[in-house]
XYZ file of N, CA and C in Angstrom:
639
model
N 134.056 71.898 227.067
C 134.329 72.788 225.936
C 133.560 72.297 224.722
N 133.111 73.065 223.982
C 132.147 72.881 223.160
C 132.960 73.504 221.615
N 132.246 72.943 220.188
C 132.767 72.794 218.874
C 131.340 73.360 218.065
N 131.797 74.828 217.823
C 131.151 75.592 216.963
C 131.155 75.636 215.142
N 132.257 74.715 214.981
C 132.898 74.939 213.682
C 132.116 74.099 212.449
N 131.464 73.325 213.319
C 130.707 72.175 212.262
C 130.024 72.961 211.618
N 130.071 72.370 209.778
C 129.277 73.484 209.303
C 127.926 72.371 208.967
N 126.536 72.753 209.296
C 125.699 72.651 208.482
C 124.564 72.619 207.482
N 124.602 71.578 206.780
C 123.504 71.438 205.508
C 122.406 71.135 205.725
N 121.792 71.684 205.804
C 120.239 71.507 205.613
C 119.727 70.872 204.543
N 120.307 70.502 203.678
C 119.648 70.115 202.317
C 119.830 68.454 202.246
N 121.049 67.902 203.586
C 121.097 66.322 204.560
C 120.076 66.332 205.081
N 119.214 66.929 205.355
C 118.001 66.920 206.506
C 116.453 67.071 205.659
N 116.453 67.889 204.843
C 115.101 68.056 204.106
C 114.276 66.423 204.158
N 113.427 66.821 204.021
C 112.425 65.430 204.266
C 111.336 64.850 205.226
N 111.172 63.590 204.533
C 110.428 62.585 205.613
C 111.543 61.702 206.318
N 111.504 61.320 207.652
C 112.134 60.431 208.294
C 110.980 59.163 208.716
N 111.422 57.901 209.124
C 110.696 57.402 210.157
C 111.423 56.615 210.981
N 111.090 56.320 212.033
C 111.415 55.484 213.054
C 112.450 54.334 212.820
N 113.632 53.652 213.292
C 114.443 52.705 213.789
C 113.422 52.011 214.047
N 112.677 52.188 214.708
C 111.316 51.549 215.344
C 110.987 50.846 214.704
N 110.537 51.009 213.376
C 109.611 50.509 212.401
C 110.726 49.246 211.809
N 111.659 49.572 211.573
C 112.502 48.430 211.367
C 112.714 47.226 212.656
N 112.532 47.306 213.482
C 112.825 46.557 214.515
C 111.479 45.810 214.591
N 110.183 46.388 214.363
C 109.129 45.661 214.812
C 108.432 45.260 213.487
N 108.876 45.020 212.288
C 108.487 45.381 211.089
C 108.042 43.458 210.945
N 106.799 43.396 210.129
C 106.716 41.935 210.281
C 106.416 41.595 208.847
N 107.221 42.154 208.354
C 107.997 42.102 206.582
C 109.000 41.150 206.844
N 108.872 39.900 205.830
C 109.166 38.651 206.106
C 110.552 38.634 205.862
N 111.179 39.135 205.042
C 112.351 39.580 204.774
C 113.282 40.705 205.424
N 112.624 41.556 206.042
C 113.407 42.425 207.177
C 113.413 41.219 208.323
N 112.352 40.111 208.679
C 112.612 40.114 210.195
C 113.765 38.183 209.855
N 113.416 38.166 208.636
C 114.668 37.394 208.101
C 116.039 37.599 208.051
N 116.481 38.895 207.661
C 117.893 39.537 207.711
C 118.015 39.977 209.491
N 117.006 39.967 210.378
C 117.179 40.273 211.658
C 117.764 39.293 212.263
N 117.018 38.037 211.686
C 117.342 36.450 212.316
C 118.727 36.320 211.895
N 119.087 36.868 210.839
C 120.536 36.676 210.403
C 121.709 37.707 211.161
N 121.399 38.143 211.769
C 122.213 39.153 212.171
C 122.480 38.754 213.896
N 121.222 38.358 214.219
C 121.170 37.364 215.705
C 122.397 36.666 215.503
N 122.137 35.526 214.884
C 122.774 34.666 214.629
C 124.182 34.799 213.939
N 124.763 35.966 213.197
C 126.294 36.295 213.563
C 126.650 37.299 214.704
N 125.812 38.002 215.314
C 126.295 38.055 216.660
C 126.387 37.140 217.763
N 125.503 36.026 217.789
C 125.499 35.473 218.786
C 127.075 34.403 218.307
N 127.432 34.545 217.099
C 128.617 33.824 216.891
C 130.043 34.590 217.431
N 130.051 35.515 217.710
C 130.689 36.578 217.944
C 131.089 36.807 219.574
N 132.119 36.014 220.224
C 131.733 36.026 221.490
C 131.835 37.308 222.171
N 132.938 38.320 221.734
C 132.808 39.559 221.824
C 131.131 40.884 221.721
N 130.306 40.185 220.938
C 129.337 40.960 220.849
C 128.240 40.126 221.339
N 128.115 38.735 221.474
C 127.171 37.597 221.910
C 126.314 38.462 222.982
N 126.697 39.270 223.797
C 125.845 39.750 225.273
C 124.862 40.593 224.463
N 124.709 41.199 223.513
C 123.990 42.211 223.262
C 122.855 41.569 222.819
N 122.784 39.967 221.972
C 121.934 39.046 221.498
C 120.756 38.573 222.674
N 121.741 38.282 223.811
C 120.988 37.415 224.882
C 119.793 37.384 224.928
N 118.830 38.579 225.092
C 117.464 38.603 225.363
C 117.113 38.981 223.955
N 118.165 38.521 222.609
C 117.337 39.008 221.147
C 118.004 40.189 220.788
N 118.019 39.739 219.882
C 119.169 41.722 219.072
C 118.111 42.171 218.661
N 117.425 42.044 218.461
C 115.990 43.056 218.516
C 115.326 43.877 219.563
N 115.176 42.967 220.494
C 115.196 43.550 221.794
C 116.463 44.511 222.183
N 117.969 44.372 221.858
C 118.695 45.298 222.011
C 118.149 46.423 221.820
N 118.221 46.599 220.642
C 118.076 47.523 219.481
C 116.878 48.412 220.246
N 115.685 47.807 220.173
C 114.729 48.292 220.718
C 114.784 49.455 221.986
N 115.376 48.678 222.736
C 115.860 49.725 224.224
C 117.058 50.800 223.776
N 117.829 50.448 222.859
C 119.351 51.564 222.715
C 118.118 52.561 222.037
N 117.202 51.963 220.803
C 116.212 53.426 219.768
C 115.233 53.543 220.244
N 114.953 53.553 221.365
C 113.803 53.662 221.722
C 113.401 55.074 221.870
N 112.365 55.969 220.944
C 112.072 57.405 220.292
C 111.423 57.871 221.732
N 110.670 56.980 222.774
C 110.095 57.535 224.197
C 111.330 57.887 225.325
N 110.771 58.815 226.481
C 111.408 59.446 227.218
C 110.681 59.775 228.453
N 111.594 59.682 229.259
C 110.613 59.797 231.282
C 109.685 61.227 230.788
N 109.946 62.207 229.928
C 109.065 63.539 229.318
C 108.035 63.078 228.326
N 108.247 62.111 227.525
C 107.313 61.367 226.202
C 107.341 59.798 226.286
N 105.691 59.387 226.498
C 105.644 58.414 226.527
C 105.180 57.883 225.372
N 104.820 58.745 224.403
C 104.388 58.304 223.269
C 105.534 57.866 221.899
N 105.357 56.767 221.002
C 106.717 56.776 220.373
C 106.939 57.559 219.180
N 107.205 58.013 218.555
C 107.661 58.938 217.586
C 108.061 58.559 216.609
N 106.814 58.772 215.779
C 106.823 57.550 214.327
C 107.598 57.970 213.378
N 107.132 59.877 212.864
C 108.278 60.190 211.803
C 108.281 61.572 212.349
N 109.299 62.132 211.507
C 109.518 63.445 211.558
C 109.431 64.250 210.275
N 108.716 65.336 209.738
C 109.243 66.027 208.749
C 110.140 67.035 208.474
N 111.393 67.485 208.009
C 112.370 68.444 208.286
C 111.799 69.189 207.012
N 111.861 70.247 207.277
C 111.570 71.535 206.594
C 112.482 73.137 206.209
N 112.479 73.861 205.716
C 113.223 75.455 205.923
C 112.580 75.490 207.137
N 113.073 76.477 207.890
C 112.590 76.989 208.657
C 111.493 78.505 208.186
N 110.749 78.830 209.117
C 109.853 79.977 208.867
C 110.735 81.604 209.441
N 111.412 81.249 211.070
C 111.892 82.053 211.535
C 113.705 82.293 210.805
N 114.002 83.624 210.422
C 114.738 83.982 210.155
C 116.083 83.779 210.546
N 115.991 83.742 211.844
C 117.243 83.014 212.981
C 117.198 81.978 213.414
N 116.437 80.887 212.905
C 116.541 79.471 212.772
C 117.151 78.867 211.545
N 117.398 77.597 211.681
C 118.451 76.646 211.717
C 117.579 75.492 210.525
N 116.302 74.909 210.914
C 115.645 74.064 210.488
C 114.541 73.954 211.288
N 113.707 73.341 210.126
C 111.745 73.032 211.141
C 111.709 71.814 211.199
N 111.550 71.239 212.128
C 110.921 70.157 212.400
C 109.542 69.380 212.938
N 108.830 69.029 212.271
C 107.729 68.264 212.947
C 107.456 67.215 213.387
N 107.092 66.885 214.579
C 107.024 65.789 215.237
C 105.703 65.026 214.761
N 105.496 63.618 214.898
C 104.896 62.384 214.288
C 104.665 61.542 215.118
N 103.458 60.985 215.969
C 103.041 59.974 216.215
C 102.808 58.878 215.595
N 103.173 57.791 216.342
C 102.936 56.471 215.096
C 102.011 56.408 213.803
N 100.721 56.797 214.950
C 99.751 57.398 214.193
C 99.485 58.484 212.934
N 100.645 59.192 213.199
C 100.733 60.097 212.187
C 100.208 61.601 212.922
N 99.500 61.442 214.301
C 99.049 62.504 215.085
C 100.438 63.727 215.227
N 99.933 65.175 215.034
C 100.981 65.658 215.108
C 101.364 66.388 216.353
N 102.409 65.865 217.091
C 102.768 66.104 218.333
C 103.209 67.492 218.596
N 104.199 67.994 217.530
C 104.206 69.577 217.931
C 105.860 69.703 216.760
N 105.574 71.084 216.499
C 105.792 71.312 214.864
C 107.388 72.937 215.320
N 108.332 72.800 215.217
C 108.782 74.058 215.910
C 110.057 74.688 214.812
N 110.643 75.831 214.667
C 111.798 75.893 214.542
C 112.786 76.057 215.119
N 114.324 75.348 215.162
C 115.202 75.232 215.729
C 116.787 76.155 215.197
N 116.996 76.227 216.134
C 118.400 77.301 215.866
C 119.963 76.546 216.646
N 120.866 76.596 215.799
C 121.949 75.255 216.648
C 122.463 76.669 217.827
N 122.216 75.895 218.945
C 122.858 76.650 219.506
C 124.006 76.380 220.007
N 124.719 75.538 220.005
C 126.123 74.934 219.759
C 126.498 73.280 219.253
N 127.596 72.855 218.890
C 127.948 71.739 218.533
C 128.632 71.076 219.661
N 128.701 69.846 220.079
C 129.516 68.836 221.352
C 130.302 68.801 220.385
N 131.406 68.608 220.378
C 132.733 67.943 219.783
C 132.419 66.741 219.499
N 131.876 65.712 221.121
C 131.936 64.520 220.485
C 131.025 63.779 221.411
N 129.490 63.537 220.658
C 128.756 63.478 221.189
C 128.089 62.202 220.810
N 127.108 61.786 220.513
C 126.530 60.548 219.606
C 127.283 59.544 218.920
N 127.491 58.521 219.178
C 128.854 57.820 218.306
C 130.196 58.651 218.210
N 130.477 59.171 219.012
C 131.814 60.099 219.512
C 131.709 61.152 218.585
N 130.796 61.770 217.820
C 130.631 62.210 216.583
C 130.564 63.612 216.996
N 130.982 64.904 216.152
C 130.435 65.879 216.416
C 128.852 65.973 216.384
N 128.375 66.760 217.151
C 126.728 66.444 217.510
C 126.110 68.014 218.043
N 124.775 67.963 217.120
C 124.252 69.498 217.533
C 123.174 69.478 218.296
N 123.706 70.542 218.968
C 122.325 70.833 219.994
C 121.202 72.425 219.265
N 120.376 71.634 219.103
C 119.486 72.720 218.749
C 118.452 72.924 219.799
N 117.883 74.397 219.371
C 116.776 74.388 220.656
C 115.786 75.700 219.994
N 114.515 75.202 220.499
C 113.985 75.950 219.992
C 113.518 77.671 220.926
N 112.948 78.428 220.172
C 112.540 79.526 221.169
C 111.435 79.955 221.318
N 110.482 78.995 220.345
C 109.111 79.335 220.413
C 108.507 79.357 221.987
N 107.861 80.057 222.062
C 107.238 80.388 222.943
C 106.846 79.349 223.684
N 105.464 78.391 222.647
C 104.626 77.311 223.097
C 105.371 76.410 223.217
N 107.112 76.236 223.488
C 107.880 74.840 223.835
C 107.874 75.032 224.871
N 107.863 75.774 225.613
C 108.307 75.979 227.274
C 108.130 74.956 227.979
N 107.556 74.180 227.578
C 107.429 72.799 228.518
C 106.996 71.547 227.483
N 107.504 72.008 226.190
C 107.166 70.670 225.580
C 108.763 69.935 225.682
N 108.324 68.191 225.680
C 109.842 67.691 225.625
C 110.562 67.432 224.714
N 109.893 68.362 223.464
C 110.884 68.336 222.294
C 111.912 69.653 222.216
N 111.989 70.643 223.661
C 112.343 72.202 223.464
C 113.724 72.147 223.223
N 114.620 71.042 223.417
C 116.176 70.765 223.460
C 115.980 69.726 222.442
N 116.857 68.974 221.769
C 117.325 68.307 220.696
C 118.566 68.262 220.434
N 119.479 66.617 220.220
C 120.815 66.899 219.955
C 120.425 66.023 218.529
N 121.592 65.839 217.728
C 121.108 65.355 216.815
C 122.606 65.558 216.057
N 122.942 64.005 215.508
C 124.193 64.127 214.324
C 123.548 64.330 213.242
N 124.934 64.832 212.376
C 124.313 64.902 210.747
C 124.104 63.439 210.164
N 123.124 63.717 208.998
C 123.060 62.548 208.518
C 123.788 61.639 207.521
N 123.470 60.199 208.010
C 124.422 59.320 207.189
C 124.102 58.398 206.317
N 124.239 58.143 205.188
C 125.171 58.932 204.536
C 124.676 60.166 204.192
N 125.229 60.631 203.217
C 124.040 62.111 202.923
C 122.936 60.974 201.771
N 121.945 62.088 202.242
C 119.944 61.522 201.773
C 120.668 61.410 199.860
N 121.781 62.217 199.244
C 121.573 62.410 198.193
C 122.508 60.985 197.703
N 122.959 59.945 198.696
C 123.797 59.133 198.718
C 122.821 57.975 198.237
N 121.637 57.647 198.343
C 120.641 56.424 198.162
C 120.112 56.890 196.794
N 119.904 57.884 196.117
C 119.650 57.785 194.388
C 120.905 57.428 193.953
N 122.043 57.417 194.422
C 123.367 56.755 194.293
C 123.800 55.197 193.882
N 122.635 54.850 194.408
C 123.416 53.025 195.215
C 123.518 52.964 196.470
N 123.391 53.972 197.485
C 124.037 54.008 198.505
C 123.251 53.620 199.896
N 123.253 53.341 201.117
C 122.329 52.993 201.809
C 121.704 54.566 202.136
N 120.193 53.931 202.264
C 119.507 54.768 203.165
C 120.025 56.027 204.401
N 119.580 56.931 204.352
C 120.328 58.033 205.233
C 119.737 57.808 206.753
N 120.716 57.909 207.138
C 119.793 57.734 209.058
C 120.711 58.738 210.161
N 120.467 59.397 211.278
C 120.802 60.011 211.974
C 120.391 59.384 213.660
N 120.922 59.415 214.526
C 120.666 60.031 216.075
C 120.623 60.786 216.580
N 119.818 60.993 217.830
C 118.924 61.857 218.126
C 118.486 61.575 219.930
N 118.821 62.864 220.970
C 118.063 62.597 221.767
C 117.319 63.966 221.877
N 116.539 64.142 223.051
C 115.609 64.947 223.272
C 115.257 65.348 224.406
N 114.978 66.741 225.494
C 114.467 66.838 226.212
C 114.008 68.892 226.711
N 113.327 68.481 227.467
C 112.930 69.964 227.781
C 114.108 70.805 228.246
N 115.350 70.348 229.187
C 116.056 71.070 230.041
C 117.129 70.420 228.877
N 118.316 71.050 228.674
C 119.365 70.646 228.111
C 119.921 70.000 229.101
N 120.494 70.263 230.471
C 121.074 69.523 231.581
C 120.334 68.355 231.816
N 119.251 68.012 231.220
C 118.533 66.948 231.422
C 119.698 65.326 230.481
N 120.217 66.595 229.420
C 120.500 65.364 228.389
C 122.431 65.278 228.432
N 123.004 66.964 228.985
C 124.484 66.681 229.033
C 124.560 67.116 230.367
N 126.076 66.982 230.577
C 126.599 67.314 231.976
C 128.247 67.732 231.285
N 128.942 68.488 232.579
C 130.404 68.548 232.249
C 131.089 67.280 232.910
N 132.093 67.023 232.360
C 132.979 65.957 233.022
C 134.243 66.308 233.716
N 135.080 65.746 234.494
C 136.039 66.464 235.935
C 136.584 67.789 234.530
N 136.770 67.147 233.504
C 137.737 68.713 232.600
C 136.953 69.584 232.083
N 135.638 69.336 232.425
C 134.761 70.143 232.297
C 134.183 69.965 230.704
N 134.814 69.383 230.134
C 133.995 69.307 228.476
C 132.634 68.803 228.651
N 131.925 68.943 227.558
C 130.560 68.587 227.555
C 130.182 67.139 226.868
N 129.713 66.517 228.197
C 129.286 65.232 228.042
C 128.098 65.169 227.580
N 127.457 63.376 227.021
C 125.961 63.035 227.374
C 125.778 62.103 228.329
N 124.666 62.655 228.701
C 124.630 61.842 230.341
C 124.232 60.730 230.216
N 123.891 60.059 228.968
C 123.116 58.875 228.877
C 124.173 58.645 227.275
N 124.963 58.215 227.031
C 125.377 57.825 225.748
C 125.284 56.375 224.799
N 124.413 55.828 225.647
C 123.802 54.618 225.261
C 122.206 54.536 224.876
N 121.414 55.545 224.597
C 120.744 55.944 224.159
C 120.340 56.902 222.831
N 120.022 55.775 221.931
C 120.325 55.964 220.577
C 118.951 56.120 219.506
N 118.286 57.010 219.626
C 117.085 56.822 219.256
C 117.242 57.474 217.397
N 116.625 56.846 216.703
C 116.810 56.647 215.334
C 116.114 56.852 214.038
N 116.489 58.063 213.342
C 115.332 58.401 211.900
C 116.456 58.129 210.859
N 115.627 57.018 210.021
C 115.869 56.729 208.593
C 115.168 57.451 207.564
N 116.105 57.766 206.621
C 114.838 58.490 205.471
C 113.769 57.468 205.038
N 112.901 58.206 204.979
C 111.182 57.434 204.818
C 111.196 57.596 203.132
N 111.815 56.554 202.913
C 111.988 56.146 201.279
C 112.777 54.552 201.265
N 112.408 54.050 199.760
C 112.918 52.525 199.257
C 111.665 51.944 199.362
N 112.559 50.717 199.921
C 111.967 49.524 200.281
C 111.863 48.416 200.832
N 111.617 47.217 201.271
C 111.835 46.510 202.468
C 113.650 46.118 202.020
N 113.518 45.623 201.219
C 115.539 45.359 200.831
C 116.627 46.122 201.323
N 115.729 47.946 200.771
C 116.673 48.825 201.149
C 116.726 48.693 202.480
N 115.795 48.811 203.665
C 115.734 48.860 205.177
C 116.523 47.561 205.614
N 116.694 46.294 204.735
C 117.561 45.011 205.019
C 118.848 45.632 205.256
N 119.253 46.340 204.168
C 120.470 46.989 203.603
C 120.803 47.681 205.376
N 120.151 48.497 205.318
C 120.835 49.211 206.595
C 120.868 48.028 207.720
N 120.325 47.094 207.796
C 120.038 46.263 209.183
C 121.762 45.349 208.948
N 122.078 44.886 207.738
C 123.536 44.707 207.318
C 124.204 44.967 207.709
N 124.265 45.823 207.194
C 125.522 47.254 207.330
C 125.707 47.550 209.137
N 124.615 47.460 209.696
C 124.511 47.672 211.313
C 125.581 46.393 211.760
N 125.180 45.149 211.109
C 125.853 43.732 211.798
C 127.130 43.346 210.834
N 127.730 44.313 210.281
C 128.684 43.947 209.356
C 128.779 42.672 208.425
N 126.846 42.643 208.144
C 126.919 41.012 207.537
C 127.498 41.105 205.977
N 127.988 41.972 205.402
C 128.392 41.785 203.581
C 129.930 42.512 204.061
């Protein structure tokens, strides 16, 4: 059973995003400093210690990882936009590390999971353009964002969302014995921060991830 009621804002979404990615592999002396710090109160943590083992970076890396058995390429940023089509939802453009642009579409929600991404209500959008028919961006789930983008001219941390992706929607949910709508992979957490601040601010969220303040 599926949750239509979520209402949303588009004006959480406007923007540049970039990659989880970029924080994880970032060799800004002070991001990969607050990383070392965050190792090191998880690995104090015997409850969370397993996730450290091979490096909480390396965690991290495999839960956000922006590639897919459909995209092997990683997915540097995104730009969210109005949409052009009338019965869409929001535009999105896709971003190679490079900045190459992978493919540009508008999306329409075509329903909400109840509780999908971090148990969260979670939307599935999809697009109807024509030229998606086989691209693996044609499905998209995606929570709203957190905090809201208008929360960091605030004081507030950086806005970030999750996100998976694929051509077939059954690719990404399934029903469960009561039939509600699952994700088939819920440990797969791939990740856009608003593409704004600065290395402190991106510390800030890496914090807040390890409950270090």
């Amino acid at each position: 059973m599926t949750d239509t009621s979520t209402s949303f804002n588009l004006t959480d979404w406007l923007g540049d995003w970039e990659s989880f990615e970029h924080y994880i592999d970032a060799e800004d002396e002070t991001v990969r400093g607050t990383w070392d710090e965050a190792e090191q109160a998880v690995l104090a943590n015997p409850q969370m210690a397993p996730m450290a083992a091979n490096g909480i970076r390396k965690f991290w890396a495999m839960a956000c990882s922006t590639t897919s058995p459909e995209n092997i390429i990683h997915i540097g940023y995104w730009t969210v936009g109005e949409p052009n089509n009338a019965d869409a939802d929001v535009s999105i453009t896709w971003y190679a590390e490079d900045n190459t642009n992978l493919d540009a579409y508008d999306y329409r929600i075509d329903h909400v999971i109840a509780h999908g991404l971090e148990g969260s209500p979670t939307y599935v959008f999809v697009t109807d353009d024509s030229h998606a028919e086989d691209s693996p961006f044609r499905w998209l789930l995606a929570i709203a964002p957190l905090p809201s983008r208008t929360a960091f001219a605030e004081g507030g941390l950086l806005s970030h969302l999750h996100f998976q992706y694929a051509n077939d929607l059954h690719t990404l949910v399934e029903a469960d014995g009561s039939g509600t709508e699952v994700l088939r992979n819920p440990r797969w957490y791939a990740t856009m921060c608003a593409d704004e601040g600065t290395a402190e601010d991106r510390c800030r969220i890496i914090r807040a991830l390890h409950h270090l303040d």
